[in-house]
Amino acid sequence: MRLNGTTIGLGENARVNLNVYYLPTGAKMEIPVYVFRAKKKGPSVLFMAGMHGDETNGIEIMRNLLKEKHLENLERGSVVAIPITNVVSFLNRSRDLPDGRDLNRCFPGTRSGSLGSRIAYDLTKKILPIIDFGVDFHTGGAEINNYPQVRCFFDNEKSFDLARSFGAPFIVNSAYREKSLRKESSRLGKPILVYEAGESFRFSKVGISEGMNGCLRLMKNLKMLDVSTPKPQSITLTGSKWIRARISGLFRTSKKFGTYVEKDQILGVVSSPYAELERPLIAPVDGFLIGINNKPVVNEGDALIHIGTE
Ligand SMILES: [Zn+2]
């Protein structure tokens, strides 16, 4: 395996820096990539986090994974691990890049494009060739708290099998987004699952432990690791629907995350701060609450509750 000029043989481990960018101070911004290779050939799996700089749960999952001593003694195959993909946004405590672009809408990227496009280009040219498939760790954005779930496109059988091997509480059917890493990697026949758990800037205990268990389970199912992992009880969701605020005001819900609700059930309420107006949020379908907005002040049209349907 060759990564950015470094050769990593079977049975070897390495840390390789992808050097993409110089900060305005002249300091070099490096993306550390950890590679673990077994003596025996096998699948090459990518685990990556921090595509969005404010999504810390994935970074914590990666830290837990790097602590996992088994990785240094894989039974077969390789693991490529990128704990913080978007280093400059992580430093800026921001989801997006300094120019406002979303790195996950810059793929496959170009050598001379925007900063995001250059980072995406490096990942496309240097990381995707050395992996067979992977998992990209995210959290909800804009104060949306996501119940641990993997997103994949059910039409892609390879990707659905991968999701079942990972075994998150929910497996959600999700079409590809234009210019995303997931779309680019699927085009190359290398499915990458998107794992979503919790919200930005907040550690979610369940999100971190489910993510870690998923990584171990996936490697165990691929016969790369001999570990014991909790049995998964994944619920497959073929569709999902957002419920949006009908008026602006203060949002409250007492519904529990991850639970099942029935059509026409009241899920929460948006009230005007002066107690003049109140609008209930009504479930349009039967389903599971896979995402809930945590911000009390909302505008009409804001996405408040995400329901996954079987
Ligand atoms: Zn994200």
PDB file of C-alpha atoms and ligand atoms in Angstrom:
ATOM      1  CA  MET A   1       0.000   0.000   0.000  1.00  0.00           C
ATOM      2  CA  ARG A   2       1.328   3.452  -0.884  1.00  0.00           C
ATOM      3  CA  LEU A   3       0.044   6.638   0.710  1.00  0.00           C
ATOM      4  CA  ASN A   4       1.491  10.058  -0.084  1.00  0.00           C
ATOM      5  CA  GLY A   5       4.936   8.644  -0.904  1.00  0.00           C
ATOM      6  CA  THR A   6       5.069   6.246   2.061  1.00  0.00           C
ATOM      7  CA  THR A   7       4.997   2.496   1.501  1.00  0.00           C
ATOM      8  CA  ILE A   8       3.208   0.487   4.184  1.00  0.00           C
ATOM      9  CA  GLY A   9       3.796  -3.255   3.848  1.00  0.00           C
ATOM     10  CA  LEU A  10       1.764  -6.148   5.207  1.00  0.00           C
ATOM     11  CA  GLY A  11       2.122  -6.340   8.990  1.00  0.00           C
ATOM     12  CA  GLU A  12       3.149  -2.677   9.244  1.00  0.00           C
ATOM     13  CA  ASN A  13       1.433   0.317  10.845  1.00  0.00           C
ATOM     14  CA  ALA A  14       2.093   3.963  10.026  1.00  0.00           C
ATOM     15  CA  ARG A  15       0.989   7.530  10.529  1.00  0.00           C
ATOM     16  CA  VAL A  16       1.126   9.510   7.301  1.00  0.00           C
ATOM     17  CA  ASN A  17       0.341  13.218   7.071  1.00  0.00           C
ATOM     18  CA  LEU A  18      -1.529  14.542   4.091  1.00  0.00           C
ATOM     19  CA  ASN A  19      -0.239  18.096   3.699  1.00  0.00           C
ATOM     20  CA  VAL A  20      -2.922  20.115   2.108  1.00  0.00           C
ATOM     21  CA  TYR A  21      -2.807  23.667   3.277  1.00  0.00           C
ATOM     22  CA  TYR A  22      -0.777  26.431   4.904  1.00  0.00           C
ATOM     23  CA  LEU A  23      -2.590  28.619   7.429  1.00  0.00           C
ATOM     24  CA  PRO A  24      -2.350  32.406   6.952  1.00  0.00           C
ATOM     25  CA  THR A  25       0.358  32.414   9.654  1.00  0.00           C
ATOM     26  CA  GLY A  26       2.489  30.069   7.559  1.00  0.00           C
ATOM     27  CA  ALA A  27       1.843  27.105   9.862  1.00  0.00           C
ATOM     28  CA  LYS A  28       1.308  23.855   7.998  1.00  0.00           C
ATOM     29  CA  MET A  29      -2.096  22.229   8.240  1.00  0.00           C
ATOM     30  CA  GLU A  30      -1.691  18.454   8.156  1.00  0.00           C
ATOM     31  CA  ILE A  31      -4.307  15.731   8.081  1.00  0.00           C
ATOM     32  CA  PRO A  32      -2.937  12.744  10.028  1.00  0.00           C
ATOM     33  CA  VAL A  33      -3.942   9.386   8.557  1.00  0.00           C
ATOM     34  CA  TYR A  34      -3.340   6.200  10.559  1.00  0.00           C
ATOM     35  CA  VAL A  35      -2.848   2.944   8.688  1.00  0.00           C
ATOM     36  CA  PHE A  36      -2.900  -0.510  10.290  1.00  0.00           C
ATOM     37  CA  ARG A  37      -2.099  -3.553   8.169  1.00  0.00           C
ATOM     38  CA  ALA A  38      -2.332  -7.217   9.090  1.00  0.00           C
ATOM     39  CA  LYS A  39       0.255  -9.757   7.919  1.00  0.00           C
ATOM     40  CA  LYS A  40      -2.549 -11.417   5.969  1.00  0.00           C
ATOM     41  CA  LYS A  41      -4.271  -9.743   3.025  1.00  0.00           C
ATOM     42  CA  GLY A  42      -7.936  -8.797   3.379  1.00  0.00           C
ATOM     43  CA  PRO A  43     -10.375  -5.916   3.001  1.00  0.00           C
ATOM     44  CA  SER A  44      -9.231  -2.327   3.466  1.00  0.00           C
ATOM     45  CA  VAL A  45     -11.669  -0.282   5.577  1.00  0.00           C
ATOM     46  CA  LEU A  46     -11.750   3.481   6.001  1.00  0.00           C
ATOM     47  CA  PHE A  47     -12.987   5.052   9.253  1.00  0.00           C
ATOM     48  CA  MET A  48     -13.085   8.827   9.148  1.00  0.00           C
ATOM     49  CA  ALA A  49     -14.530  11.707  11.183  1.00  0.00           C
ATOM     50  CA  GLY A  50     -14.491  15.472  11.377  1.00  0.00           C
ATOM     51  CA  MET A  51     -15.580  16.139   7.792  1.00  0.00           C
ATOM     52  CA  HIS A  52     -17.534  18.913   9.515  1.00  0.00           C
ATOM     53  CA  GLY A  53     -15.298  20.647  12.073  1.00  0.00           C
ATOM     54  CA  ASP A  54     -17.973  20.929  14.795  1.00  0.00           C
ATOM     55  CA  GLU A  55     -19.012  17.256  14.804  1.00  0.00           C
ATOM     56  CA  THR A  56     -17.091  15.973  17.781  1.00  0.00           C
ATOM     57  CA  ASN A  57     -18.801  12.603  18.444  1.00  0.00           C
ATOM     58  CA  GLY A  58     -17.089  11.011  15.447  1.00  0.00           C
ATOM     59  CA  ILE A  59     -13.709  12.388  16.507  1.00  0.00           C
ATOM     60  CA  GLU A  60     -14.220  10.799  19.946  1.00  0.00           C
ATOM     61  CA  ILE A  61     -15.210   7.485  18.295  1.00  0.00           C
ATOM     62  CA  MET A  62     -11.968   7.615  16.310  1.00  0.00           C
ATOM     63  CA  ARG A  63      -9.962   8.365  19.453  1.00  0.00           C
ATOM     64  CA  ASN A  64     -11.515   5.299  21.114  1.00  0.00           C
ATOM     65  CA  LEU A  65     -10.741   3.250  18.027  1.00  0.00           C
ATOM     66  CA  LEU A  66      -7.075   4.312  17.966  1.00  0.00           C
ATOM     67  CA  LYS A  67      -6.817   3.259  21.624  1.00  0.00           C
ATOM     68  CA  GLU A  68      -8.085  -0.202  20.615  1.00  0.00           C
ATOM     69  CA  LYS A  69      -4.949  -2.344  20.810  1.00  0.00           C
ATOM     70  CA  HIS A  70      -6.459  -4.933  18.452  1.00  0.00           C
ATOM     71  CA  LEU A  71      -5.876  -2.587  15.516  1.00  0.00           C
ATOM     72  CA  GLU A  72      -2.138  -3.136  15.850  1.00  0.00           C
ATOM     73  CA  ASN A  73      -2.711  -6.870  15.544  1.00  0.00           C
ATOM     74  CA  LEU A  74      -5.371  -7.165  12.861  1.00  0.00           C
ATOM     75  CA  GLU A  75      -6.015 -10.746  11.776  1.00  0.00           C
ATOM     76  CA  ARG A  76      -6.349  -9.732   8.134  1.00  0.00           C
ATOM     77  CA  GLY A  77      -6.833  -6.678   5.975  1.00  0.00           C
ATOM     78  CA  SER A  78      -6.160  -3.012   6.642  1.00  0.00           C
ATOM     79  CA  VAL A  79      -7.703  -0.101   8.510  1.00  0.00           C
ATOM     80  CA  VAL A  80      -7.232   3.472   7.315  1.00  0.00           C
ATOM     81  CA  ALA A  81      -8.295   5.905  10.051  1.00  0.00           C
ATOM     82  CA  ILE A  82      -8.675   9.690   9.731  1.00  0.00           C
ATOM     83  CA  PRO A  83      -9.753  11.178  13.091  1.00  0.00           C
ATOM     84  CA  ILE A  84     -10.071  14.793  11.873  1.00  0.00           C
ATOM     85  CA  THR A  85     -10.623  15.177   8.158  1.00  0.00           C
ATOM     86  CA  ASN A  86     -11.379  18.903   8.087  1.00  0.00           C
ATOM     87  CA  VAL A  87      -8.612  20.238  10.344  1.00  0.00           C
ATOM     88  CA  VAL A  88      -9.021  23.934   9.523  1.00  0.00           C
ATOM     89  CA  SER A  89     -12.758  23.885  10.365  1.00  0.00           C
ATOM     90  CA  PHE A  90     -12.036  21.940  13.563  1.00  0.00           C
ATOM     91  CA  LEU A  91      -9.585  24.693  14.577  1.00  0.00           C
ATOM     92  CA  ASN A  92     -12.197  27.334  13.709  1.00  0.00           C
ATOM     93  CA  ARG A  93     -14.877  25.452  15.748  1.00  0.00           C
ATOM     94  CA  SER A  94     -16.963  25.542  12.605  1.00  0.00           C
ATOM     95  CA  ARG A  95     -18.963  23.105  10.474  1.00  0.00           C
ATOM     96  CA  ASP A  96     -17.806  24.714   7.241  1.00  0.00           C
ATOM     97  CA  LEU A  97     -14.567  25.901   5.710  1.00  0.00           C
ATOM     98  CA  PRO A  98     -13.345  29.514   6.147  1.00  0.00           C
ATOM     99  CA  ASP A  99     -14.963  30.518   2.821  1.00  0.00           C
ATOM    100  CA  GLY A 100     -18.333  29.103   3.936  1.00  0.00           C
ATOM    101  CA  ARG A 101     -18.144  25.973   1.771  1.00  0.00           C
ATOM    102  CA  ASP A 102     -19.206  22.548   2.994  1.00  0.00           C
ATOM    103  CA  LEU A 103     -16.310  20.112   2.453  1.00  0.00           C
ATOM    104  CA  ASN A 104     -18.836  17.328   1.866  1.00  0.00           C
ATOM    105  CA  ARG A 105     -20.158  19.159  -1.218  1.00  0.00           C
ATOM    106  CA  CYS A 106     -16.717  19.573  -2.811  1.00  0.00           C
ATOM    107  CA  PHE A 107     -16.096  16.018  -4.098  1.00  0.00           C
ATOM    108  CA  PRO A 108     -14.336  14.787  -6.173  1.00  0.00           C
ATOM    109  CA  GLY A 109     -12.527  18.147  -6.058  1.00  0.00           C
ATOM    110  CA  THR A 110      -9.811  19.679  -8.208  1.00  0.00           C
ATOM    111  CA  ARG A 111      -6.143  20.427  -7.650  1.00  0.00           C
ATOM    112  CA  SER A 112      -6.532  24.172  -8.235  1.00  0.00           C
ATOM    113  CA  GLY A 113     -10.075  24.810  -6.950  1.00  0.00           C
ATOM    114  CA  SER A 114     -11.284  26.253  -3.641  1.00  0.00           C
ATOM    115  CA  LEU A 115      -9.657  25.063  -0.411  1.00  0.00           C
ATOM    116  CA  GLY A 116     -12.466  22.508   0.050  1.00  0.00           C
ATOM    117  CA  SER A 117     -12.055  21.314  -3.495  1.00  0.00           C
ATOM    118  CA  ARG A 118      -8.300  20.820  -2.919  1.00  0.00           C
ATOM    119  CA  ILE A 119      -8.840  18.846   0.297  1.00  0.00           C
ATOM    120  CA  ALA A 120     -11.527  16.742  -1.433  1.00  0.00           C
ATOM    121  CA  TYR A 121      -9.163  16.160  -4.370  1.00  0.00           C
ATOM    122  CA  ASP A 122      -6.444  14.871  -2.047  1.00  0.00           C
ATOM    123  CA  LEU A 123      -8.881  12.502  -0.316  1.00  0.00           C
ATOM    124  CA  THR A 124     -10.259  11.296  -3.665  1.00  0.00           C
ATOM    125  CA  LYS A 125      -6.822  10.731  -5.189  1.00  0.00           C
ATOM    126  CA  LYS A 126      -4.941   9.412  -2.162  1.00  0.00           C
ATOM    127  CA  ILE A 127      -7.429   7.751   0.182  1.00  0.00           C
ATOM    128  CA  LEU A 128     -10.159   6.259  -2.044  1.00  0.00           C
ATOM    129  CA  PRO A 129      -7.650   4.200  -4.119  1.00  0.00           C
ATOM    130  CA  ILE A 130      -6.351   2.385  -1.002  1.00  0.00           C
ATOM    131  CA  ILE A 131      -9.726   1.409   0.522  1.00  0.00           C
ATOM    132  CA  ASP A 132     -12.551  -0.970  -0.405  1.00  0.00           C
ATOM    133  CA  PHE A 133     -15.297   0.671   1.693  1.00  0.00           C
ATOM    134  CA  GLY A 134     -15.730   2.753   4.815  1.00  0.00           C
ATOM    135  CA  VAL A 135     -17.703   4.637   7.416  1.00  0.00           C
ATOM    136  CA  ASP A 136     -17.805   8.437   7.668  1.00  0.00           C
ATOM    137  CA  PHE A 137     -18.851   9.691  11.138  1.00  0.00           C
ATOM    138  CA  HIS A 138     -21.163  12.688  11.450  1.00  0.00           C
ATOM    139  CA  THR A 139     -23.592  14.301  13.908  1.00  0.00           C
ATOM    140  CA  GLY A 140     -26.738  16.324  13.359  1.00  0.00           C
ATOM    141  CA  GLY A 141     -26.148  19.936  12.314  1.00  0.00           C
ATOM    142  CA  ALA A 142     -27.921  23.120  13.477  1.00  0.00           C
ATOM    143  CA  GLU A 143     -28.829  21.668  16.905  1.00  0.00           C
ATOM    144  CA  ILE A 144     -30.526  18.608  15.478  1.00  0.00           C
ATOM    145  CA  ASN A 145     -29.859  15.624  17.716  1.00  0.00           C
ATOM    146  CA  ASN A 146     -29.740  12.391  15.702  1.00  0.00           C
ATOM    147  CA  TYR A 147     -30.427   8.995  17.242  1.00  0.00           C
ATOM    148  CA  PRO A 148     -27.522   6.677  16.256  1.00  0.00           C
ATOM    149  CA  GLN A 149     -28.140   5.615  12.660  1.00  0.00           C
ATOM    150  CA  VAL A 150     -26.281   4.677   9.511  1.00  0.00           C
ATOM    151  CA  ARG A 151     -27.406   6.101   6.214  1.00  0.00           C
ATOM    152  CA  CYS A 152     -26.993   4.272   2.962  1.00  0.00           C
ATOM    153  CA  PHE A 153     -28.735   3.898  -0.369  1.00  0.00           C
ATOM    154  CA  PHE A 154     -30.717   0.647  -0.185  1.00  0.00           C
ATOM    155  CA  ASP A 155     -30.531   0.191  -3.984  1.00  0.00           C
ATOM    156  CA  ASN A 156     -26.804  -0.403  -3.570  1.00  0.00           C
ATOM    157  CA  GLU A 157     -26.662  -3.943  -2.211  1.00  0.00           C
ATOM    158  CA  LYS A 158     -23.005  -3.747  -1.173  1.00  0.00           C
ATOM    159  CA  SER A 159     -23.713  -0.641   0.849  1.00  0.00           C
ATOM    160  CA  PHE A 160     -26.784  -2.171   2.542  1.00  0.00           C
ATOM    161  CA  ASP A 161     -24.799  -5.300   3.492  1.00  0.00           C
ATOM    162  CA  LEU A 162     -22.125  -3.070   4.973  1.00  0.00           C
ATOM    163  CA  ALA A 163     -24.787  -1.226   7.014  1.00  0.00           C
ATOM    164  CA  ARG A 164     -26.090  -4.536   8.373  1.00  0.00           C
ATOM    165  CA  SER A 165     -22.564  -5.587   9.336  1.00  0.00           C
ATOM    166  CA  PHE A 166     -22.077  -2.305  11.189  1.00  0.00           C
ATOM    167  CA  GLY A 167     -25.398  -2.830  12.993  1.00  0.00           C
ATOM    168  CA  ALA A 168     -26.393   0.666  14.237  1.00  0.00           C
ATOM    169  CA  PRO A 169     -29.797   0.973  15.995  1.00  0.00           C
ATOM    170  CA  PHE A 170     -31.315   2.340  12.761  1.00  0.00           C
ATOM    171  CA  ILE A 171     -30.400   1.793   9.109  1.00  0.00           C
ATOM    172  CA  VAL A 172     -31.924   4.615   7.076  1.00  0.00           C
ATOM    173  CA  ASN A 173     -32.382   4.655   3.305  1.00  0.00           C
ATOM    174  CA  SER A 174     -30.828   7.846   2.012  1.00  0.00           C
ATOM    175  CA  ALA A 175     -30.269   8.923  -1.596  1.00  0.00           C
ATOM    176  CA  TYR A 176     -26.872  10.288  -2.636  1.00  0.00           C
ATOM    177  CA  ARG A 177     -26.202  14.006  -2.339  1.00  0.00           C
ATOM    178  CA  GLU A 178     -24.491  15.688  -5.263  1.00  0.00           C
ATOM    179  CA  LYS A 179     -20.726  16.267  -4.800  1.00  0.00           C
ATOM    180  CA  SER A 180     -20.623  14.330  -1.502  1.00  0.00           C
ATOM    181  CA  LEU A 181     -17.895  11.852  -0.576  1.00  0.00           C
ATOM    182  CA  ARG A 182     -20.548   9.112  -0.357  1.00  0.00           C
ATOM    183  CA  LYS A 183     -21.632   9.728  -3.956  1.00  0.00           C
ATOM    184  CA  GLU A 184     -18.077   9.901  -5.289  1.00  0.00           C
ATOM    185  CA  SER A 185     -16.980   6.739  -3.481  1.00  0.00           C
ATOM    186  CA  SER A 186     -20.065   4.806  -4.650  1.00  0.00           C
ATOM    187  CA  ARG A 187     -19.290   5.864  -8.215  1.00  0.00           C
ATOM    188  CA  LEU A 188     -15.933   4.097  -7.745  1.00  0.00           C
ATOM    189  CA  GLY A 189     -17.713   1.004  -6.356  1.00  0.00           C
ATOM    190  CA  LYS A 190     -16.425   1.680  -2.825  1.00  0.00           C
ATOM    191  CA  PRO A 191     -19.455   2.255  -0.592  1.00  0.00           C
ATOM    192  CA  ILE A 192     -19.023   4.578   2.374  1.00  0.00           C
ATOM    193  CA  LEU A 193     -21.715   4.577   5.059  1.00  0.00           C
ATOM    194  CA  VAL A 194     -22.606   7.793   6.824  1.00  0.00           C
ATOM    195  CA  TYR A 195     -23.025   7.291  10.575  1.00  0.00           C
ATOM    196  CA  GLU A 196     -25.028  10.022  12.310  1.00  0.00           C
ATOM    197  CA  ALA A 197     -25.277  10.354  16.081  1.00  0.00           C
ATOM    198  CA  GLY A 198     -25.963  13.192  18.485  1.00  0.00           C
ATOM    199  CA  GLU A 199     -25.420  16.845  17.727  1.00  0.00           C
ATOM    200  CA  SER A 200     -22.491  19.159  17.039  1.00  0.00           C
ATOM    201  CA  PHE A 201     -20.214  20.213  19.926  1.00  0.00           C
ATOM    202  CA  ARG A 202     -21.863  17.786  22.391  1.00  0.00           C
ATOM    203  CA  PHE A 203     -20.617  14.362  23.306  1.00  0.00           C
ATOM    204  CA  SER A 204     -23.364  11.750  23.135  1.00  0.00           C
ATOM    205  CA  LYS A 205     -22.523   8.706  25.270  1.00  0.00           C
ATOM    206  CA  VAL A 206     -24.855   6.393  23.370  1.00  0.00           C
ATOM    207  CA  GLY A 207     -23.755   7.830  20.002  1.00  0.00           C
ATOM    208  CA  ILE A 208     -20.074   7.275  20.801  1.00  0.00           C
ATOM    209  CA  SER A 209     -20.528   3.741  22.185  1.00  0.00           C
ATOM    210  CA  GLU A 210     -22.837   2.659  19.316  1.00  0.00           C
ATOM    211  CA  GLY A 211     -20.308   4.055  16.827  1.00  0.00           C
ATOM    212  CA  MET A 212     -17.425   2.238  18.473  1.00  0.00           C
ATOM    213  CA  ASN A 213     -19.419  -1.018  18.658  1.00  0.00           C
ATOM    214  CA  GLY A 214     -20.309  -0.636  14.981  1.00  0.00           C
ATOM    215  CA  CYS A 215     -16.630  -0.335  13.981  1.00  0.00           C
ATOM    216  CA  LEU A 216     -15.681  -3.428  16.002  1.00  0.00           C
ATOM    217  CA  ARG A 217     -18.696  -5.405  14.729  1.00  0.00           C
ATOM    218  CA  LEU A 218     -17.911  -4.509  11.117  1.00  0.00           C
ATOM    219  CA  MET A 219     -14.289  -5.651  11.480  1.00  0.00           C
ATOM    220  CA  LYS A 220     -15.396  -8.790  13.298  1.00  0.00           C
ATOM    221  CA  ASN A 221     -17.885  -9.656  10.523  1.00  0.00           C
ATOM    222  CA  LEU A 222     -15.104  -9.135   7.975  1.00  0.00           C
ATOM    223  CA  LYS A 223     -12.902 -11.533  10.000  1.00  0.00           C
ATOM    224  CA  MET A 224     -10.368  -8.783  10.594  1.00  0.00           C
ATOM    225  CA  LEU A 225     -10.720  -8.842  14.385  1.00  0.00           C
ATOM    226  CA  ASP A 226     -11.540 -11.460  16.976  1.00  0.00           C
ATOM    227  CA  VAL A 227     -13.559  -9.469  19.526  1.00  0.00           C
ATOM    228  CA  SER A 228     -16.848  -9.886  21.308  1.00  0.00           C
ATOM    229  CA  THR A 229     -19.430  -7.229  20.455  1.00  0.00           C
ATOM    230  CA  PRO A 230     -23.030  -6.703  21.597  1.00  0.00           C
ATOM    231  CA  LYS A 231     -25.615  -8.269  19.293  1.00  0.00           C
ATOM    232  CA  PRO A 232     -27.119  -5.600  17.006  1.00  0.00           C
ATOM    233  CA  GLN A 233     -30.857  -4.981  16.822  1.00  0.00           C
ATOM    234  CA  SER A 234     -31.015  -2.740  13.798  1.00  0.00           C
ATOM    235  CA  ILE A 235     -34.331  -1.408  12.585  1.00  0.00           C
ATOM    236  CA  THR A 236     -34.453  -0.801   8.839  1.00  0.00           C
ATOM    237  CA  LEU A 237     -36.149   2.425   7.754  1.00  0.00           C
ATOM    238  CA  THR A 238     -36.987   2.747   4.068  1.00  0.00           C
ATOM    239  CA  GLY A 239     -37.982   6.396   4.252  1.00  0.00           C
ATOM    240  CA  SER A 240     -37.976   9.427   6.502  1.00  0.00           C
ATOM    241  CA  LYS A 241     -39.938  12.629   6.864  1.00  0.00           C
ATOM    242  CA  TRP A 242     -39.196  15.976   8.533  1.00  0.00           C
ATOM    243  CA  ILE A 243     -41.892  17.752  10.511  1.00  0.00           C
ATOM    244  CA  ARG A 244     -41.445  21.517  10.269  1.00  0.00           C
ATOM    245  CA  ALA A 245     -42.604  24.395  12.449  1.00  0.00           C
ATOM    246  CA  ARG A 246     -45.883  25.913  11.203  1.00  0.00           C
ATOM    247  CA  ILE A 247     -45.269  29.126  13.148  1.00  0.00           C
ATOM    248  CA  SER A 248     -42.218  30.843  14.679  1.00  0.00           C
ATOM    249  CA  GLY A 249     -41.796  30.810  18.443  1.00  0.00           C
ATOM    250  CA  LEU A 250     -40.701  28.468  21.233  1.00  0.00           C
ATOM    251  CA  PHE A 251     -40.536  24.721  20.597  1.00  0.00           C
ATOM    252  CA  ARG A 252     -41.157  22.057  23.238  1.00  0.00           C
ATOM    253  CA  THR A 253     -41.391  18.304  23.029  1.00  0.00           C
ATOM    254  CA  SER A 254     -41.521  15.615  25.679  1.00  0.00           C
ATOM    255  CA  LYS A 255     -41.090  12.780  23.214  1.00  0.00           C
ATOM    256  CA  LYS A 256     -38.264  10.336  23.748  1.00  0.00           C
ATOM    257  CA  PHE A 257     -35.668   9.888  21.164  1.00  0.00           C
ATOM    258  CA  GLY A 258     -35.625   6.636  19.188  1.00  0.00           C
ATOM    259  CA  THR A 259     -39.184   5.695  20.191  1.00  0.00           C
ATOM    260  CA  TYR A 260     -42.072   4.651  17.982  1.00  0.00           C
ATOM    261  CA  VAL A 261     -44.956   7.074  17.410  1.00  0.00           C
ATOM    262  CA  GLU A 262     -48.276   6.651  15.632  1.00  0.00           C
ATOM    263  CA  LYS A 263     -49.842   8.817  12.947  1.00  0.00           C
ATOM    264  CA  ASP A 264     -51.830  11.796  14.350  1.00  0.00           C
ATOM    265  CA  GLN A 265     -50.055  11.666  17.724  1.00  0.00           C
ATOM    266  CA  ILE A 266     -49.045  15.095  19.101  1.00  0.00           C
ATOM    267  CA  LEU A 267     -45.241  15.198  19.198  1.00  0.00           C
ATOM    268  CA  GLY A 268     -44.636  18.696  20.510  1.00  0.00           C
ATOM    269  CA  VAL A 269     -45.799  22.254  20.305  1.00  0.00           C
ATOM    270  CA  VAL A 270     -44.594  25.638  19.043  1.00  0.00           C
ATOM    271  CA  SER A 271     -45.927  28.610  21.050  1.00  0.00           C
ATOM    272  CA  SER A 272     -45.526  32.335  20.624  1.00  0.00           C
ATOM    273  CA  PRO A 273     -43.464  33.807  23.514  1.00  0.00           C
ATOM    274  CA  TYR A 274     -46.490  35.940  24.505  1.00  0.00           C
ATOM    275  CA  ALA A 275     -48.749  32.892  25.018  1.00  0.00           C
ATOM    276  CA  GLU A 276     -51.134  34.066  22.279  1.00  0.00           C
ATOM    277  CA  LEU A 277     -50.581  31.342  19.730  1.00  0.00           C
ATOM    278  CA  GLU A 278     -49.906  27.644  19.993  1.00  0.00           C
ATOM    279  CA  ARG A 279     -49.553  25.064  17.211  1.00  0.00           C
ATOM    280  CA  PRO A 280     -49.163  21.338  17.905  1.00  0.00           C
ATOM    281  CA  LEU A 281     -46.786  19.217  15.867  1.00  0.00           C
ATOM    282  CA  ILE A 282     -48.678  16.190  14.614  1.00  0.00           C
ATOM    283  CA  ALA A 283     -47.104  12.954  13.369  1.00  0.00           C
ATOM    284  CA  PRO A 284     -47.995  12.653   9.665  1.00  0.00           C
ATOM    285  CA  VAL A 285     -47.073   8.934   9.615  1.00  0.00           C
ATOM    286  CA  ASP A 286     -46.270   6.012  11.939  1.00  0.00           C
ATOM    287  CA  GLY A 287     -42.539   5.778  12.607  1.00  0.00           C
ATOM    288  CA  PHE A 288     -39.490   6.173  14.823  1.00  0.00           C
ATOM    289  CA  LEU A 289     -38.156   9.490  16.136  1.00  0.00           C
ATOM    290  CA  ILE A 290     -34.665   9.496  14.646  1.00  0.00           C
ATOM    291  CA  GLY A 291     -33.886  13.208  14.992  1.00  0.00           C
ATOM    292  CA  ILE A 292     -35.104  15.971  17.306  1.00  0.00           C
ATOM    293  CA  ASN A 293     -34.304  19.689  17.260  1.00  0.00           C
ATOM    294  CA  ASN A 294     -32.813  20.877  20.561  1.00  0.00           C
ATOM    295  CA  LYS A 295     -33.020  24.600  19.993  1.00  0.00           C
ATOM    296  CA  PRO A 296     -35.963  26.248  21.768  1.00  0.00           C
ATOM    297  CA  VAL A 297     -36.297  29.319  19.524  1.00  0.00           C
ATOM    298  CA  VAL A 298     -37.484  28.370  16.037  1.00  0.00           C
ATOM    299  CA  ASN A 299     -38.638  30.034  12.840  1.00  0.00           C
ATOM    300  CA  GLU A 300     -41.554  28.802  10.784  1.00  0.00           C
ATOM    301  CA  GLY A 301     -40.309  26.174   8.365  1.00  0.00           C
ATOM    302  CA  ASP A 302     -37.523  24.955  10.675  1.00  0.00           C
ATOM    303  CA  ALA A 303     -37.078  21.172  10.692  1.00  0.00           C
ATOM    304  CA  LEU A 304     -38.022  20.030  14.206  1.00  0.00           C
ATOM    305  CA  ILE A 305     -38.627  16.300  14.250  1.00  0.00           C
ATOM    306  CA  HIS A 306     -37.339  13.599  11.890  1.00  0.00           C
ATOM    307  CA  ILE A 307     -39.472  10.466  11.621  1.00  0.00           C
ATOM    308  CA  GLY A 308     -38.114   7.309  10.026  1.00  0.00           C
ATOM    309  CA  THR A 309     -40.666   4.983   8.424  1.00  0.00           C
ATOM    310  CA  GLU A 310     -40.494   1.207   8.010  1.00  0.00           C
TER     311      GLU A 310
HETATM  312 ZN    ZN B   1     -21.621  16.212   9.176  1.00  0.00          ZN
END
